[in-house]
C-alpha positions as a printed NumPy array, in Angstrom:
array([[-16.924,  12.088, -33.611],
       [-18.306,  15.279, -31.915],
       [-21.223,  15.657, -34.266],
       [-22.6  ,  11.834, -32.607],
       [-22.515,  13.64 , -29.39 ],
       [-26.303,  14.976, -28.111],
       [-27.236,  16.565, -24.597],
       [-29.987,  15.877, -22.475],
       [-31.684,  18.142, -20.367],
       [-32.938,  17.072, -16.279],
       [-35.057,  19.945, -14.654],
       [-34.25 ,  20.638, -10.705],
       [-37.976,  21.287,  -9.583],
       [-38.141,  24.217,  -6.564],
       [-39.408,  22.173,  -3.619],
       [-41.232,  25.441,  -2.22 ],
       [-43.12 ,  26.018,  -5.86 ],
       [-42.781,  22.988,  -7.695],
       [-41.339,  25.702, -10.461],
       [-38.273,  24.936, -12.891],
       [-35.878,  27.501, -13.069],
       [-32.743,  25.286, -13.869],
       [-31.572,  22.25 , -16.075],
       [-28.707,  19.904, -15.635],
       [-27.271,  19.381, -19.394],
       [-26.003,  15.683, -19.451],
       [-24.367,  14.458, -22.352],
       [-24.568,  11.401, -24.402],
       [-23.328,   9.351, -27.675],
       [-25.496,   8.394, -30.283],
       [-23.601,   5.593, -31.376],
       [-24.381,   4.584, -34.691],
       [-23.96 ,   0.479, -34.27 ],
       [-24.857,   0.565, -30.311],
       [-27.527,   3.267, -29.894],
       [-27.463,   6.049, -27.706],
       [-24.9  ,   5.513, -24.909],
       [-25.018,   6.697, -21.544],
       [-21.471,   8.631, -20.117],
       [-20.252,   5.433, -17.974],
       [-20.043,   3.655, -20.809],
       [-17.35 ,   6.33 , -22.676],
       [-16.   ,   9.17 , -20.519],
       [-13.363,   6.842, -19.545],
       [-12.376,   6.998, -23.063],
       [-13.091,  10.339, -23.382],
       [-10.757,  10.826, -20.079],
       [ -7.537,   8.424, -21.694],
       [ -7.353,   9.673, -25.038],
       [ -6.861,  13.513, -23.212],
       [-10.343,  14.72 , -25.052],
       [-12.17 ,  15.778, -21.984],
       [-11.419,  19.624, -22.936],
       [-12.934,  18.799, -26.054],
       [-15.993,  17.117, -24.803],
       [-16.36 ,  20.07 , -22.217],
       [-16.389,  22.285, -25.039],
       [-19.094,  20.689, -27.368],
       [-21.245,  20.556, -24.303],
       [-20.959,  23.964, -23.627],
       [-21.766,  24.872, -26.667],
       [-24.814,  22.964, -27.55 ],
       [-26.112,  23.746, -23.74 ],
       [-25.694,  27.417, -24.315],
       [-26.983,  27.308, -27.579],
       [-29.748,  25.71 , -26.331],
       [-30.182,  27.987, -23.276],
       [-30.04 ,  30.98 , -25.844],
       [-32.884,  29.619, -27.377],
       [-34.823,  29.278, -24.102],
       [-34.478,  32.838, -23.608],
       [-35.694,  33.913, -26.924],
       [-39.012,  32.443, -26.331],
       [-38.999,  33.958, -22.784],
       [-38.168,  30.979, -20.566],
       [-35.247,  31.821, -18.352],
       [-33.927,  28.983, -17.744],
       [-30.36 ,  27.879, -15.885],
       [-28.297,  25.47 , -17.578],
       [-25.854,  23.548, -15.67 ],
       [-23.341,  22.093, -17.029],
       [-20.448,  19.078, -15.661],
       [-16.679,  20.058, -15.745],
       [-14.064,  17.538, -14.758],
       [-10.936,  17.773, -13.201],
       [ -9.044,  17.69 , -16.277],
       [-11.153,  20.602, -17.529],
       [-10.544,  22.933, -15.261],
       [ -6.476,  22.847, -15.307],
       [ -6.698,  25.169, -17.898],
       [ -6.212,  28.475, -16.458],
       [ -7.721,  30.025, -20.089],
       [-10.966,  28.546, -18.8  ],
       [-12.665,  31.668, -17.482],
       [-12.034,  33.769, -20.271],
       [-12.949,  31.223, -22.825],
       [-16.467,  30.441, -21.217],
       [-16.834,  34.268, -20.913],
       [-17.033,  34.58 , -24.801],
       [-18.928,  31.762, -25.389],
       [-21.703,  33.595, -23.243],
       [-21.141,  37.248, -24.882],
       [-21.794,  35.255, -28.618],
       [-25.187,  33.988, -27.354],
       [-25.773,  37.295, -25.58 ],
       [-26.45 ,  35.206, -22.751],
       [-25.953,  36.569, -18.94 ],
       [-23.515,  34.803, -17.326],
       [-26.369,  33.95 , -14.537],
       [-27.603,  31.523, -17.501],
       [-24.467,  29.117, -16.833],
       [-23.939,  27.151, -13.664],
       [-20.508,  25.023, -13.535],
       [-20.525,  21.711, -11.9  ],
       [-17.752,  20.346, -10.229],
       [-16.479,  17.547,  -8.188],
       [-15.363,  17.474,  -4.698],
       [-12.301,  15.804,  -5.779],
       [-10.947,  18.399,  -7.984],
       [-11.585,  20.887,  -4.944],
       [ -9.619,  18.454,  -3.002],
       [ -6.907,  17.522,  -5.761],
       [ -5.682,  21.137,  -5.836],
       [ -7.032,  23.334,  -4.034],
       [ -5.381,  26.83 ,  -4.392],
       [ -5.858,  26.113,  -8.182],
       [ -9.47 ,  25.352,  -7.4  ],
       [ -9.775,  28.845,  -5.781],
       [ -8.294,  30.482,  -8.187],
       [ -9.907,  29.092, -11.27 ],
       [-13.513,  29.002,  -9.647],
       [-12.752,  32.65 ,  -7.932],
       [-12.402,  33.791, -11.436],
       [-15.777,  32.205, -13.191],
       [-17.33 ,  33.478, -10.201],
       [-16.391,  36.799, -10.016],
       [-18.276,  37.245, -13.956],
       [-21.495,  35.983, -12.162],
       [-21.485,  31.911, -13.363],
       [-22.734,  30.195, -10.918],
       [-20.958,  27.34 ,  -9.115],
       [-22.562,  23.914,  -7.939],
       [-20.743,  20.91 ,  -5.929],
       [-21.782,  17.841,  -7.577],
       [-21.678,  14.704,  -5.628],
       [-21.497,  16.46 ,  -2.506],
       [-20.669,  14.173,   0.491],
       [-18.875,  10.84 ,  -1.345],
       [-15.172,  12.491,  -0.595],
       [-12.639,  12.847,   2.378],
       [-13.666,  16.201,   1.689],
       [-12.424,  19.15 ,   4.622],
       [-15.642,  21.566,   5.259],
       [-12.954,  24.33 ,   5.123],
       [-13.576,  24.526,   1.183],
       [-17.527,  25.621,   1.986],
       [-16.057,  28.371,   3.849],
       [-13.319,  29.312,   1.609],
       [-14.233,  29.08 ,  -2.003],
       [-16.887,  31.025,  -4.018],
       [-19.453,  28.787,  -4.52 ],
       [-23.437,  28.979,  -4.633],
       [-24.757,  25.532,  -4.587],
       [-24.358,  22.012,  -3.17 ],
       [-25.643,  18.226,  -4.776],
       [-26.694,  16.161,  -1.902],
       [-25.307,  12.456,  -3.611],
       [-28.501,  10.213,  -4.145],
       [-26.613,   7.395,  -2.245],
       [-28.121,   9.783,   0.88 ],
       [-31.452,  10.129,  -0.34 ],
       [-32.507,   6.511,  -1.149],
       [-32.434,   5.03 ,   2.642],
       [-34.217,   8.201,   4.24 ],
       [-37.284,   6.324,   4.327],
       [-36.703,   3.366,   6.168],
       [-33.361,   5.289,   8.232],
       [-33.738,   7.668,  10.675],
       [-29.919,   8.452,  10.615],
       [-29.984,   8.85 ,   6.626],
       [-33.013,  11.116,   7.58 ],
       [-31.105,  12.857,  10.222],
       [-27.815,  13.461,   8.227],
       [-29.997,  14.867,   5.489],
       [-31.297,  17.449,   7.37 ],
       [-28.388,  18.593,   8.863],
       [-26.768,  18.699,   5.22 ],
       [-29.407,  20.959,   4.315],
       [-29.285,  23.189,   7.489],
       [-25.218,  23.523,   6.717],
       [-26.143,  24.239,   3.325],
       [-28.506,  27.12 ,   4.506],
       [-25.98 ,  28.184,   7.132],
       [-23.323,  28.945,   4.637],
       [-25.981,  30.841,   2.336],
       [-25.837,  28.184,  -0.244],
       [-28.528,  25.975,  -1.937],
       [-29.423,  22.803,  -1.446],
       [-29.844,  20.378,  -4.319],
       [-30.933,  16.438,  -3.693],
       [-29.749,  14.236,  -6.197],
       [-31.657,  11.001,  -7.25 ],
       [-34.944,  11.697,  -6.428],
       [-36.911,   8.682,  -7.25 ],
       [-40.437,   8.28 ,  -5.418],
       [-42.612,  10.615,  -3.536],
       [-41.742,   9.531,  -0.101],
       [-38.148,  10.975,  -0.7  ],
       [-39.54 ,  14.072,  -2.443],
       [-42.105,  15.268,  -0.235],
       [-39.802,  14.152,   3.236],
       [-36.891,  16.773,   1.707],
       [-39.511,  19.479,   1.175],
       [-40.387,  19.213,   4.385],
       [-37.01 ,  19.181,   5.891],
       [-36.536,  22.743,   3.4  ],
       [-34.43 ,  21.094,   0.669],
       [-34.386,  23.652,  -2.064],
       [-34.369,  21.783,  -5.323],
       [-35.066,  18.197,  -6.267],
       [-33.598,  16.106,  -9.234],
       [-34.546,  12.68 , -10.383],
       [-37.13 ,  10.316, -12.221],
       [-40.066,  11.068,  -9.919],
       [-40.564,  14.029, -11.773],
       [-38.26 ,  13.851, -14.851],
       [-35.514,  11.53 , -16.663],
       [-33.189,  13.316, -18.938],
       [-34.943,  14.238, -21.926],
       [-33.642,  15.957, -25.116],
       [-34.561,  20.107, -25.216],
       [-37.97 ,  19.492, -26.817],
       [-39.069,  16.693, -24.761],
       [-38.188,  18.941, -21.816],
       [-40.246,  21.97 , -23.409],
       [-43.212,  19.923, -23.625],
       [-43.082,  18.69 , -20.184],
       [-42.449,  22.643, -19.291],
       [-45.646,  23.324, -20.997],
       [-47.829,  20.875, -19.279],
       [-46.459,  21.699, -16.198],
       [-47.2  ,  25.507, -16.523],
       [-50.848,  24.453, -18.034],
       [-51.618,  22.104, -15.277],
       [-49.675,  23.949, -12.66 ],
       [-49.381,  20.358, -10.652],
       [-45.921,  18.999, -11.841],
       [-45.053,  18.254,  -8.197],
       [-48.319,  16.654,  -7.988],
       [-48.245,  14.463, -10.309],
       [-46.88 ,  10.792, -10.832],
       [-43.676,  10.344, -12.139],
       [-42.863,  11.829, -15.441],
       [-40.508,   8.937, -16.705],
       [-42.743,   8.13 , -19.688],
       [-40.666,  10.881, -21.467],
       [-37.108,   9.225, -21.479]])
């Protein structure tokens, strides 16, 4: 039932600023025998039954509802939101994502598209078209996972896209690896090369946050400075943040999930 489904919001903190100027919206099920379930435990459900689309769609629309709302009270916020492979097939995709943003009177700048680099992989002349297409409107488009696929770098110089998701699998040993620390910053420099923006994923201790600020990582993600938290959670972290003006600062902010 779509109506059990709820989305959770993760800020990406600016490393320069410690600002938030985006959200990741990540979905979940509040099951009503098993509690609120986390997506590993039903996308591949969601995935066999053919009701990705579906899921895609309520997402969307609670995100950009949500979003909408931001803007009203004068917070312009980012919302990003996960598409999968099955997803993005349909070639309608553009055009439907397009209204969904002129109902809300929402710029498309508001919506950033997450994908995988295994669709880009998968198919890519489809990938270029499709993501050609929600990028010529002005959405913005984000590699998620960046770095876990047999992935050619020809795609970063080929496709329109704006941002790339360093994989926390990267980000954990930096600390205790100069190689991990090494590969990192050379991820970021490519990143920076190609005029694209450089997301770490997994962020989970100040070591690890404070060593990719240093190295010029753009944005941060992970429980050392938020879980995912449902829209109101996440305004009243937003608020003591701008009160306090010390988010990045301060210790992590996991008592909110």
């Amino acid at each position: 039932r779509t109506d059990q489904l709820v989305v959770y919001y993760q800020p990406k903190i600016d490393l320069d600023t410690g600002e938030v100027h985006s959200v990741e919206a990540l979905v979940r099920w509040e099951h009503p025998i098993r509690g609120l379930l986390y997506p590993d435990s039903f996308l591949h459900l969601v995935e066999e039954f053919g009701l990705m689309p579906t899921l895609t769609r309520v997402v969307l629309d609670q995100a950009l509802d949500q979003a909408a709302a931001w803007h009203a009270q004068g917070q312009q916020l980012t919302v990003a939101v996960n598409l999968s492979a099955s997803s993005l097939v349909d070639s309608d995709l553009p055009r439907q994502v397009a209204s969904m943003l002129a109902a809300r009177n929402l710029l498309p700048g508001a919506l950033q598209l997450e994908i995988t680099e295994e669709f880009l992989m998968a198919d890519p002349d489809r990938a270029r078209s499709i993501l050609t297409q929600l990028r010529g409107t002005g959405i913005q488009i984000s590699v998620d996972d960046y770095g876990t696929g047999y992935s050619s770098l020809s795609y970063l110089r080929d496709l329109p896209i704006d941002e790339l998701k360093l994989d926390r699998s990267f980000i954990f040993p930096m600390a205790d690896d100069v190689r991990a620390a090494a590969l990192v910053a050379s991820t970021i420099a490519l990143a920076h090369g190609l005029g694209l923006r450089m997301v770490a994923e997994g962020v989970e201790t100040h070591v690890a946050y404070t060593e990719l600020a240093a190295l010029g990582c753009d944005q941060a993600q992970g429980y050392y400075t938020s879980r995912p938290v449902p829209a109101a959670e996440l305004d009243y972290l937003l608020r003591n943040r701008r009160s306090a003006n010390k988010l990045t600062d301060s210790p992590p902010i996991t008592g909110l999930g």
